[in-house]
XYZ file of C-alpha atoms in Angstrom:
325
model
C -10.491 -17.198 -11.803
C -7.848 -14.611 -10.328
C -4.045 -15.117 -11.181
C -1.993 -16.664 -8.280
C 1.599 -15.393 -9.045
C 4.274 -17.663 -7.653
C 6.898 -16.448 -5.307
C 10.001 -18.065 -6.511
C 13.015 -15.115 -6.688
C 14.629 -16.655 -9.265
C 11.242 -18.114 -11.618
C 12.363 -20.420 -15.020
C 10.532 -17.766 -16.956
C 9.398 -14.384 -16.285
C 5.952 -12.953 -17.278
C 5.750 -10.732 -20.357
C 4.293 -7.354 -19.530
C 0.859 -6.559 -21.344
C -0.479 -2.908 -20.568
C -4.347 -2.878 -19.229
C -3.868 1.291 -18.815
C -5.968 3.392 -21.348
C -4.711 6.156 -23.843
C -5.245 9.069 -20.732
C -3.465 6.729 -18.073
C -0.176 5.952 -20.114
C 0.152 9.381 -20.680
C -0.227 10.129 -16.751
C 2.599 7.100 -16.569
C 4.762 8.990 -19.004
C 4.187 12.629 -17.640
C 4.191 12.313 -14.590
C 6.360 8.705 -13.986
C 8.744 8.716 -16.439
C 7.390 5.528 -18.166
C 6.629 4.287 -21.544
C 7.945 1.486 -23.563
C 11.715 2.089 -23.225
C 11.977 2.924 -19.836
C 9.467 -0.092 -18.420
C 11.494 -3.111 -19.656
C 15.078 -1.913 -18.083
C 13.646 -1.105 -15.172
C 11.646 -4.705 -14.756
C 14.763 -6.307 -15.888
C 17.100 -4.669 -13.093
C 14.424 -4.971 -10.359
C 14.532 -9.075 -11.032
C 18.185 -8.852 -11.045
C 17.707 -6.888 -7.815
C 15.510 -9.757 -6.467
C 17.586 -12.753 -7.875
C 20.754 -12.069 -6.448
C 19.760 -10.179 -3.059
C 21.042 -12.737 -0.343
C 18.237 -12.099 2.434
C 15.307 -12.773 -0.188
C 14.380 -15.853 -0.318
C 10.936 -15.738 -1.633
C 9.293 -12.800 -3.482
C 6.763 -12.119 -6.198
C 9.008 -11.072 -10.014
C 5.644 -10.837 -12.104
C 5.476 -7.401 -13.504
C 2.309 -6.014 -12.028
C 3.852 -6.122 -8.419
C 7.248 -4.756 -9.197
C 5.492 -2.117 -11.206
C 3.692 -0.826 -7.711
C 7.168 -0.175 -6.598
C 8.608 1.543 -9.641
C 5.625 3.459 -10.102
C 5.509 4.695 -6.208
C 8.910 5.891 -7.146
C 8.873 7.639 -10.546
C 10.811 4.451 -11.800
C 13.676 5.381 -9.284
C 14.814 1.931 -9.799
C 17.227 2.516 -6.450
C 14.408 3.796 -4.623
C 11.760 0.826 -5.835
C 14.421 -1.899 -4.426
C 15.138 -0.053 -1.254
C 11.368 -0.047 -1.020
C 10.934 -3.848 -1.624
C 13.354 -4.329 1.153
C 11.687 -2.520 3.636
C 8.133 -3.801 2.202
C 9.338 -7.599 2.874
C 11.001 -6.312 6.171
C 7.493 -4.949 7.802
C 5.845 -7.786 6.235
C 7.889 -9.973 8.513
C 8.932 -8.188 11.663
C 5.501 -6.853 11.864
C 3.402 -9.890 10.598
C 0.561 -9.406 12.963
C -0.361 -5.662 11.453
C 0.767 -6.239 7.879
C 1.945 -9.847 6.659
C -1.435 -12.168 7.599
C -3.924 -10.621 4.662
C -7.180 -12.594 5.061
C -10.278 -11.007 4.117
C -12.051 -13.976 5.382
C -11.046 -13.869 8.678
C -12.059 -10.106 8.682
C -15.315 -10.751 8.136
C -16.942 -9.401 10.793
C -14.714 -6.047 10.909
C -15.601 -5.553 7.183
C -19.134 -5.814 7.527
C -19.013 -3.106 9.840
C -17.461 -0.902 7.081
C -14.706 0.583 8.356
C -12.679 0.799 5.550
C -14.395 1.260 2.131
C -13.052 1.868 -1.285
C -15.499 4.141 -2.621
C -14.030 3.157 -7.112
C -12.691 5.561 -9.054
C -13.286 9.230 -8.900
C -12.905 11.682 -12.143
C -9.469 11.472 -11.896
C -9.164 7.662 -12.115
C -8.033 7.815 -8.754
C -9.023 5.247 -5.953
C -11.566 6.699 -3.342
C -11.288 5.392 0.434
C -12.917 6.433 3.197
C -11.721 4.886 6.929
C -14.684 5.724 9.233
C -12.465 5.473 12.787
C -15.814 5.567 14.963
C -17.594 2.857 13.435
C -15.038 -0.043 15.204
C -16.317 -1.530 18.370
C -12.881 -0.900 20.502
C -13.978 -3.101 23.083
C -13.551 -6.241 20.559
C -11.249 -4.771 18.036
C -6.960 -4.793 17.970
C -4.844 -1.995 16.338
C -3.478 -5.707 14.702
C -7.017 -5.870 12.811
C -7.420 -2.513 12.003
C -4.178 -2.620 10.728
C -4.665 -5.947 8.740
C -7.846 -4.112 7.364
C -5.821 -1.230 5.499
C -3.103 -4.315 4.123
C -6.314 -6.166 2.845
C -7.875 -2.792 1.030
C -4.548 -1.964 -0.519
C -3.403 -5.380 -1.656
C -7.318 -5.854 -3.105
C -6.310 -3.114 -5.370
C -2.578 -2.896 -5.698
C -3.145 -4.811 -8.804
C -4.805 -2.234 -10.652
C -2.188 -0.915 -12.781
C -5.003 2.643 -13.668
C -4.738 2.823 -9.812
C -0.811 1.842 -9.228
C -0.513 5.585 -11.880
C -3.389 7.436 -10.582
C -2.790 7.207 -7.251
C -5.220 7.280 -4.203
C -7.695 9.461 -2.177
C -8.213 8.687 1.565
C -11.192 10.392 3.330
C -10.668 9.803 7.188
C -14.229 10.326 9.562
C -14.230 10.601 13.047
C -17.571 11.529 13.373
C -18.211 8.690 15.464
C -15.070 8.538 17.205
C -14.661 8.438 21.212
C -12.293 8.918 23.195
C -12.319 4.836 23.440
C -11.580 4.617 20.066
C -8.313 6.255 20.433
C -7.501 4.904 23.566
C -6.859 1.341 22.302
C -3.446 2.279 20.281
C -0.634 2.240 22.625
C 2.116 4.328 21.589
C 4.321 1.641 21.018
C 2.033 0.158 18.371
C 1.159 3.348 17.146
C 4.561 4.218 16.741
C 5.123 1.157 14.922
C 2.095 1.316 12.322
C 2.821 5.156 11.439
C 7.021 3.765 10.820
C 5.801 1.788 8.506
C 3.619 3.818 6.686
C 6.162 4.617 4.001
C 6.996 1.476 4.022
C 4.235 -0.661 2.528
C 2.198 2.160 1.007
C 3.064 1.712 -2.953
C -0.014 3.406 -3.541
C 0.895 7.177 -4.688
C -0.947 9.301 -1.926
C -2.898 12.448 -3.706
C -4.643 13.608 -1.246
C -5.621 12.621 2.451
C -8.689 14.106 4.050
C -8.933 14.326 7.734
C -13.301 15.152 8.638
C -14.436 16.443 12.499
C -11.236 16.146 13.984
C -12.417 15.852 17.240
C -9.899 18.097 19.700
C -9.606 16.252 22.435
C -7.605 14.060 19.458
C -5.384 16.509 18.051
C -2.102 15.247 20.428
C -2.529 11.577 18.523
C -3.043 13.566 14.680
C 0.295 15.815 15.549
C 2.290 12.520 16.055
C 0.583 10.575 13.188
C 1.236 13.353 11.048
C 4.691 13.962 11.955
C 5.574 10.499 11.150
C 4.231 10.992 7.888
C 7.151 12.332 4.915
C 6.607 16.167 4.045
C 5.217 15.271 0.747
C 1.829 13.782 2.497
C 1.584 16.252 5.051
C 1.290 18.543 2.587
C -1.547 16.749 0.999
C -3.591 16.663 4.333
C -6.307 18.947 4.030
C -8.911 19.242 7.318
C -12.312 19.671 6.976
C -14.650 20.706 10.168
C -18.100 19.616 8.246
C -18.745 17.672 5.539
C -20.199 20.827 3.222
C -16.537 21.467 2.544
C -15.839 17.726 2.064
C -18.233 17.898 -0.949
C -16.442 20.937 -2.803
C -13.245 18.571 -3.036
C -14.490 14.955 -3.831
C -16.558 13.684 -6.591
C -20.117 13.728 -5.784
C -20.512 10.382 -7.742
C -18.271 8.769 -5.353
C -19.070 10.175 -2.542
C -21.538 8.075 -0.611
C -24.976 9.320 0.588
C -24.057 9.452 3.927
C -21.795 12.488 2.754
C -23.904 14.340 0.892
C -23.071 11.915 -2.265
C -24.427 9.625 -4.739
C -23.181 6.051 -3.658
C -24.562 3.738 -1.336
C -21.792 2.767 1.241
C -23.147 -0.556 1.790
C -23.516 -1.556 -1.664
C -19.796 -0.333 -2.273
C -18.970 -2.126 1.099
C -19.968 -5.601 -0.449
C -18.246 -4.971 -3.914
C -15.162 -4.391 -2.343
C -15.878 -7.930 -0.201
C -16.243 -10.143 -2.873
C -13.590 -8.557 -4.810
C -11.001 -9.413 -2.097
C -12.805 -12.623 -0.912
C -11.656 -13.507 -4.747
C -8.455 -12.783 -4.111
C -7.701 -14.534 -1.608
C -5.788 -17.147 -2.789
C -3.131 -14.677 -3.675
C -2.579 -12.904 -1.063
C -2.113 -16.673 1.025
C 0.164 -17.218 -1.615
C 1.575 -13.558 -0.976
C 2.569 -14.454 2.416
C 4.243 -16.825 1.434
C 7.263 -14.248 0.613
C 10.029 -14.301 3.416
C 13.155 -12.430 3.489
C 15.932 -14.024 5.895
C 17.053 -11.379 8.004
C 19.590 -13.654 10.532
C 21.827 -13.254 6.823
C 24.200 -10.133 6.847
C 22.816 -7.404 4.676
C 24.141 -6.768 1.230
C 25.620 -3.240 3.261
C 25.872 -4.587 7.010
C 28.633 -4.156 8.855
C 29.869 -7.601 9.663
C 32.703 -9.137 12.302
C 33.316 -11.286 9.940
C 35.065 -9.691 7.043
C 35.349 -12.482 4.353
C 32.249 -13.412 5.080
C 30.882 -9.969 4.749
C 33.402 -9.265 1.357
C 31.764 -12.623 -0.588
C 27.987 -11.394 0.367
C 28.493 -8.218 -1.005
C 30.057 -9.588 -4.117
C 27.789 -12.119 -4.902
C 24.798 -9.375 -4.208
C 23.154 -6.851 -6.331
C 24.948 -4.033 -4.764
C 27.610 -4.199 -7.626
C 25.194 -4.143 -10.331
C 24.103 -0.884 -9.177
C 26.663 1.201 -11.008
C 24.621 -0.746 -14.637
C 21.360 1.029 -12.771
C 19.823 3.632 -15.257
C 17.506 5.770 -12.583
C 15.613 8.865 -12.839
């Protein structure tokens, strides 16, 4: 049975950290992170402080495996990882009908048309996706369910602590796109989504491949793409035919419909039951709530006093204790 981790901010006990990463992944963690034994432990110990004192949380997940997505996003920043948090609970509540309402059995029917599909784990022990845009029916289908989709592939694997340091590959395919397919994001919502990008990704981002872009779409990819940080958009690489696809992604992984090894529909229905499984945590999950009608920790407020005894009884002053890379 999976885990459920409660959501209380301030817990009676906190879970001890035990590693699942192998010899070559803690070294990644410690190369490339900053992490190891001494560094881990501080870090987890000012992030709950973070969490227990914050005055707009009021719910949130402590267990180590879901701060560590944070700390890990950010090169155990510990600044960085809270600031993160915020914005993560933030989206998850002024934007619940795109992020905060994971339910992979409501999504059924959208999955089974295999949209999204984590591909497993490529040579590099990253996680493969590949989001195949024309393969929605946009007559029945919501930028809110699309979006939902990505929150459900993510949190399925968030988890994974050799994919929280290895980071992720995203393979994008508009083979089948129309013009339809585009046509159902408004720029509002569009807008919106590509905000919050940064925002509830705690994956680390290698590499994001964009496949038969088809022109008549390049206006939407220029503002998606702007609206990503400089970091990704340098990691977009564009690909007019899949034969230069298969020079960059692990033939193992790849599925046959690309040229690779891997039936899509058999990896389609692993990644099902895997979140299916999950479920009851990410119900749980939702469960987290930050109270945003309560002045933030650095808000300007009318009310001065009032303002003066949130900040003190914040985290804000333990910051100058922080030890960040």
């Amino acid at each position: 049975m999976v885990s459920v981790p409660g959501v209380e901010k301030r817990p009676a006990s906190y879970d001890p950290y035990k590693t699942t990463l192998d010899g070559p992944c803690l070294a990644v963690a410690r190369q490339e992170l900053h992490e190891d034994d001494h560094t881990r432990e501080p870090a987890l110990a000012q992030f709950r402080e973070f969490i227990a004192k914050h005055p707009q949380i009021v719910r949130c997940r402590t267990d180590s495996l879901f701060l560590l997505r944070f700390l890990r996003r950010h090169k155990f920043n510990v600044l960085a990882a809270c600031a993160m948090l915020e914005k993560y609970l933030e989206v998850l509540q002024t934007a619940s009908d795109f992020f905060g309402k994971v339910d992979p059995q409501k999504l059924t029917p959208i999955i089974r048309d295999r949209v999204m599909v984590p591909l497993g784990q490529d040579q590099q022990g990253r996680l493969l996706v590949t989001i195949r845009f024309g393969e929605f029916d946009p007559k029945t289908t919501t930028p809110e369910q699309l979006s939902q989709l990505i929150a459900t592939v993510m949190e399925t694997y968030l988890d994974q602590e050799r994919f929280q340091v290895n980071g992720i590959v995203i393979i994008v395919d508009f083979l089948a796109a129309s013009m339809a397919h585009f046509g159902i994001w408004t720029l509002p919502k569009l807008k919106l989504v590509m905000s919050a990008t940064d925002d509830i990704l705690a994956f680390r981002v290698k590499q994001i491949h964009l496949v038969q872009l088809p022109k008549y779409a390049a206006m939407v990819a220029d503002f998606c793409i702007a609206a990503l940080s400089t970091k990704l958009q340098q990691r977009i690489k564009f690909h007019k035919t899949l034969d230069t696809l298969k020079d960059d992604i692990d033939p193992e992984v790849l599925p046959t419909i690309y040229g690779g090894k891997q039936s899509l529909e058999e990896a389609n229905d692993k990644f099902h039951k895997l979140a299916l499984s999950q479920r009851d945590r990410f119900l749980k999950q939702s469960e987290m709530y930050i109270d945003l009608s309560i002045p933030a920790p650095n808000a300007k407020n009318a009310n001065a006093a009032l303002q003066s005894s949130v900040v003190d009884e914040s985290v804000i002053g333990s910051f100058r204790k922080l030890n960040v890379d």
